[in-house]
Coordinates of C-alpha atoms in Angstrom, one line a residue:
M1 CA -9.3 14.5 -0.9
P2 CA -9.0 12.1 -3.9
E3 CA -8.5 14.1 -7.1
L4 CA -8.7 13.3 -10.8
P5 CA -5.7 10.8 -10.8
E6 CA -7.0 8.9 -7.8
M7 CA -10.5 8.6 -9.2
E8 CA -9.4 7.7 -12.6
N9 CA -7.2 5.0 -11.2
Y10 CA -10.2 3.7 -9.3
R11 CA -12.3 3.8 -12.5
R12 CA -9.8 1.7 -14.4
L13 CA -9.5 -0.9 -11.7
L14 CA -13.2 -1.1 -11.1
S15 CA -13.8 -1.5 -14.9
Q16 CA -11.5 -4.6 -14.8
S17 CA -13.3 -6.1 -11.8
I18 CA -17.1 -5.5 -11.4
L19 CA -18.6 -4.9 -14.8
N20 CA -21.6 -7.1 -15.7
V21 CA -21.3 -9.0 -12.4
P22 CA -24.7 -9.2 -10.7
I23 CA -25.0 -7.4 -7.4
T24 CA -26.1 -10.1 -4.9
D25 CA -26.0 -8.2 -1.6
V26 CA -26.0 -4.6 -0.2
V27 CA -25.1 -3.6 3.3
V28 CA -25.6 0.0 4.4
N29 CA -24.1 1.0 7.8
R30 CA -24.7 4.7 7.5
E31 CA -27.9 5.9 5.9
K32 CA -26.7 9.5 5.8
S33 CA -24.2 8.5 3.0
L34 CA -27.3 7.9 0.8
N35 CA -30.0 10.1 -0.7
V36 CA -32.7 7.5 -0.4
T37 CA -33.8 5.1 2.4
I38 CA -31.8 1.9 2.9
D39 CA -34.7 -0.2 1.7
E40 CA -35.0 1.9 -1.5
F41 CA -31.2 1.7 -2.1
T42 CA -31.0 -2.0 -1.5
S43 CA -34.0 -2.8 -3.6
A44 CA -32.7 -0.8 -6.5
L45 CA -29.3 -2.4 -6.5
K46 CA -29.9 -6.1 -5.8
G47 CA -29.9 -8.1 -9.0
S48 CA -28.7 -5.2 -11.1
K49 CA -25.3 -4.9 -12.9
V50 CA -22.8 -2.1 -13.4
I51 CA -22.2 -1.9 -17.1
F52 CA -20.0 1.1 -17.2
V53 CA -17.9 3.2 -14.8
E54 CA -17.5 6.9 -15.7
R55 CA -15.3 9.5 -14.1
R56 CA -16.4 13.1 -14.0
G57 CA -14.0 15.4 -12.2
K58 CA -13.6 13.9 -8.8
H59 CA -16.8 11.9 -9.1
L60 CA -17.4 8.3 -10.2
V61 CA -20.7 7.4 -11.9
F62 CA -21.7 3.7 -11.9
H63 CA -24.1 3.1 -14.8
L64 CA -26.5 0.3 -14.0
H65 CA -28.0 -1.9 -16.6
N66 CA -31.5 -0.8 -15.6
G67 CA -30.8 2.8 -16.4
G68 CA -30.1 3.9 -12.8
R69 CA -26.9 5.6 -11.7
L70 CA -24.7 5.6 -8.5
L71 CA -23.0 8.9 -8.0
L72 CA -19.9 8.7 -5.8
H73 CA -17.9 11.5 -4.3
L74 CA -15.4 10.4 -1.7
M75 CA -14.7 13.8 -0.3
L76 CA -12.1 14.1 2.5
G77 CA -10.9 10.7 3.8
G78 CA -12.9 8.5 1.5
I79 CA -11.4 5.4 -0.1
L80 CA -12.5 2.2 -1.9
Y81 CA -11.4 -1.4 -1.3
L82 CA -12.4 -4.5 -3.3
G83 CA -12.0 -7.8 -1.4
R84 CA -13.0 -11.4 -1.9
R85 CA -15.5 -12.9 0.5
D86 CA -12.9 -15.2 2.0
E87 CA -10.4 -12.4 2.6
E88 CA -10.0 -10.4 5.8
R89 CA -12.1 -7.3 5.6
P90 CA -10.7 -3.8 6.1
S91 CA -10.1 -2.8 9.7
R92 CA -11.7 0.6 9.1
S93 CA -15.4 1.2 9.4
T94 CA -17.4 0.9 6.1
Q95 CA -20.5 2.9 5.3
V96 CA -21.6 0.9 2.3
E97 CA -20.7 -2.6 1.1
I98 CA -21.8 -3.9 -2.3
T99 CA -21.3 -7.6 -3.2
F100 CA -20.5 -8.5 -6.8
G101 CA -20.4 -12.3 -7.0
D102 CA -17.6 -13.4 -4.7
Q103 CA -16.2 -9.9 -4.3
V104 CA -17.2 -7.1 -2.0
L105 CA -16.7 -3.4 -2.8
Y106 CA -16.2 -1.5 0.5
F107 CA -16.9 2.2 0.6
I108 CA -14.8 3.6 3.5
G109 CA -14.7 7.0 5.1
L110 CA -17.9 8.3 3.6
R111 CA -18.4 10.7 6.6
L112 CA -18.4 13.7 4.3
G113 CA -18.7 11.8 1.0
Y114 CA -21.8 10.2 -0.5
L115 CA -23.1 7.4 -2.7
H116 CA -26.4 8.6 -4.3
F117 CA -28.8 6.5 -6.3
L118 CA -30.1 8.7 -9.2
T119 CA -31.7 8.7 -12.6
A120 CA -29.7 9.6 -15.6
R121 CA -31.2 13.0 -15.7
E122 CA -30.7 13.6 -12.0
T123 CA -27.0 12.7 -12.4
E124 CA -26.6 15.1 -15.3
N125 CA -28.2 17.8 -13.2
A126 CA -26.0 17.0 -10.2
L127 CA -22.8 17.4 -12.4
K128 CA -24.0 20.3 -14.6
D129 CA -21.9 23.0 -12.9
L130 CA -18.6 21.1 -13.3
G131 CA -16.0 22.6 -15.6
P132 CA -14.6 20.7 -18.6
E133 CA -12.5 17.6 -18.3
L134 CA -8.7 18.2 -18.4
L135 CA -7.8 15.0 -20.2
D136 CA -10.7 15.1 -22.7
R137 CA -9.4 15.3 -26.3
R138 CA -11.5 18.4 -26.8
M139 CA -9.4 20.2 -24.2
T140 CA -6.8 21.8 -26.4
K141 CA -4.1 24.2 -25.4
A142 CA -6.0 27.0 -27.0
R143 CA -9.2 26.2 -25.1
F144 CA -7.3 25.8 -21.8
V145 CA -5.6 29.2 -22.2
E146 CA -8.9 30.8 -23.1
L147 CA -10.6 29.3 -20.0
I148 CA -7.9 30.1 -17.5
G149 CA -6.8 33.4 -19.1
K150 CA -10.1 35.1 -18.5
R151 CA -10.1 34.4 -14.8
R152 CA -8.9 36.7 -12.1
G153 CA -7.3 35.8 -8.8
A154 CA -4.5 33.4 -7.5
L155 CA -3.4 30.6 -9.7
K156 CA -4.1 27.9 -7.1
T157 CA -7.6 29.2 -6.3
T158 CA -8.4 29.1 -10.1
L159 CA -7.0 25.5 -10.6
V160 CA -9.0 24.1 -7.7
N161 CA -12.2 25.8 -8.8
Q162 CA -14.3 22.8 -10.1
Q163 CA -16.4 25.2 -12.2
V164 CA -13.4 26.2 -14.2
V165 CA -11.8 22.8 -14.8
A166 CA -12.9 19.6 -13.1
G167 CA -10.6 17.3 -11.1
I168 CA -7.7 19.3 -9.7
G169 CA -7.5 19.7 -5.9
N170 CA -4.9 20.9 -3.4
C171 CA -2.2 18.4 -4.2
Y172 CA -2.0 18.6 -8.0
A173 CA -2.6 22.4 -8.1
D174 CA 0.8 22.7 -6.3
E175 CA 2.4 20.0 -8.4
I176 CA 1.3 21.6 -11.6
A177 CA 2.5 25.1 -10.5
F178 CA 5.9 23.6 -9.6
D179 CA 6.3 21.9 -12.9
A180 CA 5.4 25.1 -14.7
R181 CA 7.8 27.1 -12.5
I182 CA 5.0 29.5 -11.5
H183 CA 4.3 30.6 -8.0
P184 CA 0.9 29.1 -7.0
L185 CA -0.2 32.5 -5.6
S186 CA 0.6 34.4 -8.8
K187 CA -2.4 36.3 -10.2
I188 CA -3.9 34.7 -13.3
Q189 CA -4.5 38.1 -14.9
D190 CA -0.8 39.0 -14.6
L191 CA 0.5 35.8 -16.3
P192 CA 1.7 36.2 -20.0
E193 CA 0.2 33.9 -22.6
E194 CA 3.4 31.8 -22.7
S195 CA 3.1 31.1 -19.0
L196 CA -0.5 30.0 -19.5
E197 CA 0.6 27.7 -22.4
Q198 CA 3.3 26.2 -20.1
L199 CA 0.6 25.8 -17.5
Y200 CA -1.4 23.7 -19.9
D201 CA 1.6 21.5 -20.7
S202 CA 2.4 21.0 -17.0
T203 CA -1.3 20.2 -16.2
V204 CA -1.4 17.5 -18.9
K205 CA 2.0 16.1 -17.9
V206 CA 1.3 16.0 -14.1
M207 CA -2.3 14.6 -14.5
H208 CA -1.1 11.8 -16.8
E209 CA 1.9 10.9 -14.7
A210 CA -0.1 10.9 -11.5
T211 CA -2.9 8.8 -13.0
D212 CA -0.5 6.3 -14.5
G213 CA 1.4 6.3 -11.2
G214 CA -1.7 5.3 -9.2
G215 CA -2.3 8.7 -7.4
Y216 CA -1.5 9.3 -3.8
M217 CA -4.2 7.1 -1.9
E218 CA -3.1 5.7 1.4
M219 CA -4.4 2.2 0.9
P220 CA -4.3 -0.3 -1.9
F221 CA -7.5 -0.9 -3.9
Q222 CA -7.3 -4.7 -3.4
E223 CA -4.9 -7.4 -2.2
G224 CA -1.7 -7.5 -4.3
D225 CA -2.3 -3.9 -5.7
E226 CA 1.0 -2.2 -5.7
L227 CA 0.0 0.7 -8.0
T228 CA -2.7 2.6 -6.0
G229 CA -0.9 5.3 -4.0
A230 CA 2.5 4.8 -5.6
Y231 CA 2.6 8.4 -6.8
N232 CA 2.7 9.8 -3.3
D233 CA 6.5 9.3 -3.4
E234 CA 6.7 11.2 -6.7
C235 CA 5.2 14.5 -5.4
K236 CA 7.7 17.2 -5.7
V237 CA 6.3 19.9 -3.4
Y238 CA 3.0 18.8 -1.9
D239 CA 3.3 17.9 1.8
R240 CA 7.1 18.3 1.4
E241 CA 7.6 21.3 3.7
G242 CA 11.2 21.4 4.9
E243 CA 12.6 19.1 2.3
P244 CA 15.0 20.2 -0.4
C245 CA 13.6 21.1 -3.9
V246 CA 14.4 18.3 -6.4
R247 CA 15.5 21.0 -8.9
C248 CA 17.6 23.5 -7.0
G249 CA 17.9 22.2 -3.4
T250 CA 16.1 25.2 -1.8
T251 CA 13.9 24.2 1.1
I252 CA 10.2 23.7 0.2
V253 CA 7.9 26.0 2.2
K254 CA 4.3 25.9 3.2
A255 CA 1.9 28.9 3.2
E256 CA -1.8 29.4 3.6
H257 CA -4.2 31.0 1.1
T258 CA -8.0 31.1 1.6
S259 CA -7.6 28.4 4.3
R260 CA -5.8 26.1 1.9
K261 CA -2.2 24.8 2.3
V262 CA 0.1 25.8 -0.4
F263 CA 3.5 24.2 -1.0
F264 CA 6.2 25.6 -3.3
C265 CA 9.9 26.3 -3.9
P266 CA 10.6 30.0 -3.2
N267 CA 13.6 29.9 -5.6
C268 CA 12.2 28.0 -8.6
Q269 CA 8.7 29.5 -8.5
H270 CA 8.5 33.3 -8.7
E271 CA 5.4 35.2 -8.1
V272 CA 4.4 37.4 -11.1

């Protein structure tokens, strides 16, 4: 599932490509991906413009010039692709296609995800339970330690809880724990303050590196895009079961916790 780095990468690329370009066509191939009828959705979008693209946790919010919003959550398997009209379209099925001038934004894999047309207030209400943003300037080390330190339970479970902090999922929870040299199943309540402070430093480091590195998406955003997905090769433990640890050479192992895969180095990361 796309996480903060993947969605932030998309936000940056979309902001360079579609802002203030009139929407000239809308194709919906799966009405269940919407929250309104196809006619309502198409009528609301045609002729409008996206003036701002915001990311909130794992969501993107497209701000329309008429005050409306498009709220996107890609969920598992969702991706975006922007192509020119005269280019070959993606071979995968698309649930929604929005045309901006001579470019088409394809929403792919929205079987579990959604693209909802909402008012500003409805959007705010839909996102109200999300925790604070990790990369917001207001997220200081002291605030992070306070937020995380009062939780109970496994570190990984806490990091992926979107009501605690927004944007971390399975992949980066494991990467953060590895960078901090903390076992992902350590109990939050047992971690000393210095470990929580290190956890903050590792969170900021991994999130910035992964975002600037294009995240781990499987498909480029557009033709010629060599950034999107490039960070997949930089992951140290996630999906690296059986490979040697980049720090000590010990074999990376995979476990399961609350139905989630957990990857870690049993030598570098000790459970508190």
